[in-house]
mmCIF file of C-alpha atoms in Angstrom:
data_model
loop_
_atom_site.group_PDB
_atom_site.id
_atom_site.type_symbol
_atom_site.label_atom_id
_atom_site.label_comp_id
_atom_site.label_asym_id
_atom_site.label_seq_id
_atom_site.Cartn_x
_atom_site.Cartn_y
_atom_site.Cartn_z
ATOM 1 C CA MET A 1 8.620 -73.221 70.016
ATOM 2 C CA VAL A 2 10.102 -69.902 71.182
ATOM 3 C CA LYS A 3 10.772 -67.322 68.491
ATOM 4 C CA ARG A 4 14.027 -65.415 69.035
ATOM 5 C CA CYS A 5 15.140 -62.590 66.756
ATOM 6 C CA LEU A 6 18.741 -61.485 67.053
ATOM 7 C CA LEU A 7 20.127 -58.139 65.974
ATOM 8 C CA PHE A 8 23.914 -58.101 65.889
ATOM 9 C CA TYR A 9 25.799 -54.898 66.594
ATOM 10 C CA GLU A 10 29.338 -53.635 66.569
ATOM 11 C CA ILE A 11 30.744 -50.294 67.647
ATOM 12 C CA LYS A 12 33.644 -48.698 65.821
ATOM 13 C CA GLU A 13 35.541 -45.575 66.793
ATOM 14 C CA ILE A 14 35.713 -43.092 63.914
ATOM 15 C CA LYS A 15 39.230 -41.739 63.566
ATOM 16 C CA HIS A 16 39.568 -38.139 62.454
ATOM 17 C CA SER A 17 42.867 -36.780 61.226
ATOM 18 C CA VAL A 18 42.700 -33.733 63.534
ATOM 19 C CA ASN A 19 40.580 -33.698 66.666
ATOM 20 C CA LEU A 20 41.768 -31.522 69.535
ATOM 21 C CA SER A 21 38.511 -31.660 71.472
ATOM 22 C CA ASN A 22 37.443 -34.179 74.086
ATOM 23 C CA VAL A 23 34.760 -35.491 71.722
ATOM 24 C CA ILE A 24 34.850 -39.112 70.577
ATOM 25 C CA ASN A 25 32.902 -40.105 67.476
ATOM 26 C CA SER A 26 31.770 -43.692 67.201
ATOM 27 C CA GLU A 27 29.541 -45.576 64.829
ATOM 28 C CA ILE A 28 27.123 -48.317 65.827
ATOM 29 C CA VAL A 29 26.378 -50.820 63.060
ATOM 30 C CA LEU A 30 23.307 -53.056 63.315
ATOM 31 C CA HIS A 31 23.028 -56.266 61.247
ATOM 32 C CA PHE A 32 20.166 -58.684 60.917
ATOM 33 C CA LEU A 33 19.179 -61.461 58.562
ATOM 34 C CA ALA A 34 15.843 -61.976 56.866
ATOM 35 C CA LYS A 35 14.641 -64.831 54.717
ATOM 36 C CA ILE A 36 12.262 -63.964 51.915
ATOM 37 C CA SER A 37 11.127 -67.023 49.974
ATOM 38 C CA ASN A 38 14.396 -68.863 49.334
ATOM 39 C CA THR A 39 16.596 -65.783 49.574
ATOM 40 C CA LEU A 40 18.621 -64.861 52.662
ATOM 41 C CA ILE A 41 19.188 -61.102 52.952
ATOM 42 C CA LEU A 42 21.586 -59.221 55.229
ATOM 43 C CA TYR A 43 20.338 -55.831 56.366
ATOM 44 C CA GLU A 44 22.708 -53.250 57.778
ATOM 45 C CA THR A 45 22.177 -49.821 59.254
ATOM 46 C CA LYS A 46 24.624 -47.382 60.848
ATOM 47 C CA GLN A 47 24.302 -44.546 63.324
ATOM 48 C CA GLU A 48 27.017 -42.132 64.451
ATOM 49 C CA ILE A 49 27.366 -41.497 68.187
ATOM 50 C CA THR A 50 29.145 -38.429 69.568
ATOM 51 C CA GLN A 51 30.287 -38.520 73.172
ATOM 52 C CA SER A 52 32.688 -36.720 75.447
ATOM 53 C CA SER A 53 35.694 -38.649 76.726
ATOM 54 C CA GLY A 54 34.934 -40.424 79.977
ATOM 55 C CA SER A 55 31.250 -40.790 79.055
ATOM 56 C CA ASN A 56 29.513 -44.159 78.899
ATOM 57 C CA SER A 57 27.299 -43.043 76.028
ATOM 58 C CA ARG A 58 27.845 -46.284 74.094
ATOM 59 C CA GLU A 59 26.290 -48.404 76.826
ATOM 60 C CA GLU A 60 23.406 -45.948 77.170
ATOM 61 C CA VAL A 61 22.726 -46.141 73.422
ATOM 62 C CA ILE A 62 22.791 -49.951 73.464
ATOM 63 C CA GLN A 63 20.441 -50.060 76.451
ATOM 64 C CA SER A 64 18.066 -47.524 74.819
ATOM 65 C CA LEU A 65 17.985 -49.556 71.602
ATOM 66 C CA GLN A 66 17.318 -52.752 73.540
ATOM 67 C CA ASN A 67 14.427 -51.070 75.393
ATOM 68 C CA ILE A 68 12.912 -49.866 72.091
ATOM 69 C CA PHE A 69 13.222 -53.332 70.521
ATOM 70 C CA ILE A 70 11.595 -54.986 73.558
ATOM 71 C CA GLN A 71 8.604 -52.638 73.219
ATOM 72 C CA VAL A 72 8.246 -53.564 69.538
ATOM 73 C CA ASP A 73 8.735 -57.305 70.051
ATOM 74 C CA PRO A 74 9.977 -58.879 73.308
ATOM 75 C CA SER A 75 11.801 -61.589 71.332
ATOM 76 C CA LEU A 76 14.198 -59.034 69.746
ATOM 77 C CA LYS A 77 17.615 -59.129 71.361
ATOM 78 C CA LEU A 78 20.809 -57.168 70.692
ATOM 79 C CA VAL A 79 23.941 -59.319 70.507
ATOM 80 C CA LYS A 80 27.433 -57.873 70.312
ATOM 81 C CA GLY A 81 29.219 -59.451 67.373
ATOM 82 C CA LYS A 82 29.722 -59.564 63.643
ATOM 83 C CA ILE A 83 27.463 -61.535 61.367
ATOM 84 C CA ARG A 84 28.739 -60.200 58.035
ATOM 85 C CA GLU A 85 31.499 -62.832 57.707
ATOM 86 C CA ILE A 86 29.117 -65.667 58.610
ATOM 87 C CA PHE A 87 26.603 -64.422 56.046
ATOM 88 C CA LEU A 88 29.232 -64.105 53.303
ATOM 89 C CA SER A 89 30.573 -67.613 53.904
ATOM 90 C CA TYR A 90 27.038 -69.067 54.009
ATOM 91 C CA SER A 91 25.880 -67.317 50.831
ATOM 92 C CA SER A 92 28.988 -68.276 48.790
#
Protein backbone atom coordinates (compact mmCIF):
# COMPACT_ATOMS: atom_id res chain seq x y z
CA MET A 1 0.00 0.00 0.00
CA VAL A 2 1.41 3.39 -1.03
CA LYS A 3 1.11 6.18 1.52
CA ARG A 4 0.24 9.54 -0.05
CA CYS A 5 -0.03 12.74 1.99
CA LEU A 6 -1.70 15.68 0.32
CA LEU A 7 -1.28 19.31 1.29
CA PHE A 8 -3.86 21.55 -0.34
CA TYR A 9 -3.01 25.14 -1.17
CA GLU A 10 -4.71 28.22 -2.50
CA ILE A 11 -3.28 31.60 -3.41
CA LYS A 12 -5.22 34.78 -2.82
CA GLU A 13 -4.29 38.29 -3.90
CA ILE A 14 -4.40 40.73 -0.99
CA LYS A 15 -6.19 43.90 -2.01
CA HIS A 16 -4.93 47.13 -0.48
CA SER A 17 -6.99 50.29 -0.63
CA VAL A 18 -4.07 52.37 -1.96
CA ASN A 19 -1.12 50.79 -3.72
CA LEU A 20 0.67 52.89 -6.32
CA SER A 21 3.73 50.66 -6.56
CA ASN A 22 4.29 47.70 -8.85
CA VAL A 23 4.24 45.36 -5.84
CA ILE A 24 1.60 42.64 -5.60
CA ASN A 25 0.88 41.07 -2.22
CA SER A 26 -0.49 37.56 -2.18
CA GLU A 27 -1.17 35.03 0.52
CA ILE A 28 -0.59 31.30 0.20
CA VAL A 29 -2.81 29.18 2.45
CA LEU A 30 -1.86 25.57 3.17
CA HIS A 31 -4.46 23.07 4.46
CA PHE A 32 -4.04 19.50 5.57
CA LEU A 33 -6.05 16.97 7.51
CA ALA A 34 -4.90 14.82 10.39
CA LYS A 35 -6.71 12.08 12.24
CA ILE A 36 -5.96 11.73 15.93
CA SER A 37 -7.83 8.84 17.52
CA ASN A 38 -11.38 9.33 16.24
CA THR A 39 -11.03 13.06 15.64
CA LEU A 40 -10.40 14.61 12.22
CA ILE A 41 -8.54 17.93 12.46
CA LEU A 42 -8.02 20.57 9.77
CA TYR A 43 -4.74 22.44 10.01
CA GLU A 44 -4.22 25.72 8.22
CA THR A 45 -1.24 28.00 7.86
CA LYS A 46 -0.76 31.19 5.85
CA GLN A 47 2.23 32.99 4.40
CA GLU A 48 2.28 36.38 2.67
CA ILE A 49 4.19 36.65 -0.61
CA THR A 50 5.36 39.99 -2.01
CA GLN A 51 6.27 40.15 -5.68
CA SER A 52 6.74 42.72 -8.39
CA SER A 53 4.24 42.77 -11.24
CA GLY A 54 5.32 40.51 -14.08
CA SER A 55 7.16 38.18 -11.68
CA ASN A 56 6.38 34.48 -11.43
CA SER A 57 7.12 34.43 -7.71
CA ARG A 58 4.02 32.37 -6.91
CA GLU A 59 5.19 29.44 -9.00
CA GLU A 60 8.68 29.70 -7.51
CA VAL A 61 7.24 29.59 -3.99
CA ILE A 62 5.08 26.56 -4.80
CA GLN A 63 8.04 24.75 -6.36
CA SER A 64 10.29 25.60 -3.37
CA LEU A 65 7.66 24.30 -0.93
CA GLN A 66 7.25 21.11 -2.95
CA ASN A 67 11.04 20.57 -2.92
CA ILE A 68 11.16 21.05 0.87
CA PHE A 69 8.25 18.63 1.41
CA ILE A 70 9.88 15.99 -0.82
CA GLN A 71 13.06 16.18 1.29
CA VAL A 72 11.02 15.66 4.47
CA ASP A 73 8.84 12.87 3.07
CA PRO A 74 8.68 11.94 -0.64
CA SER A 75 4.99 11.06 -0.28
CA LEU A 76 4.03 14.69 0.52
CA LYS A 77 2.44 16.41 -2.45
CA LEU A 78 1.06 19.93 -2.92
CA VAL A 79 -2.35 20.04 -4.61
CA LYS A 80 -4.00 23.25 -5.73
CA GLY A 81 -7.50 23.37 -4.29
CA LYS A 82 -9.69 24.02 -1.30
CA ILE A 83 -10.35 21.39 1.31
CA ARG A 84 -12.07 23.60 3.90
CA GLU A 85 -15.56 23.13 2.41
CA ILE A 86 -15.10 19.35 2.14
CA PHE A 87 -13.93 19.20 5.76
CA LEU A 88 -16.85 21.31 7.02
CA SER A 89 -19.43 19.19 5.19
CA TYR A 90 -17.80 15.96 6.41
CA SER A 91 -17.56 17.07 10.05
CA SER A 92 -21.18 18.35 10.23
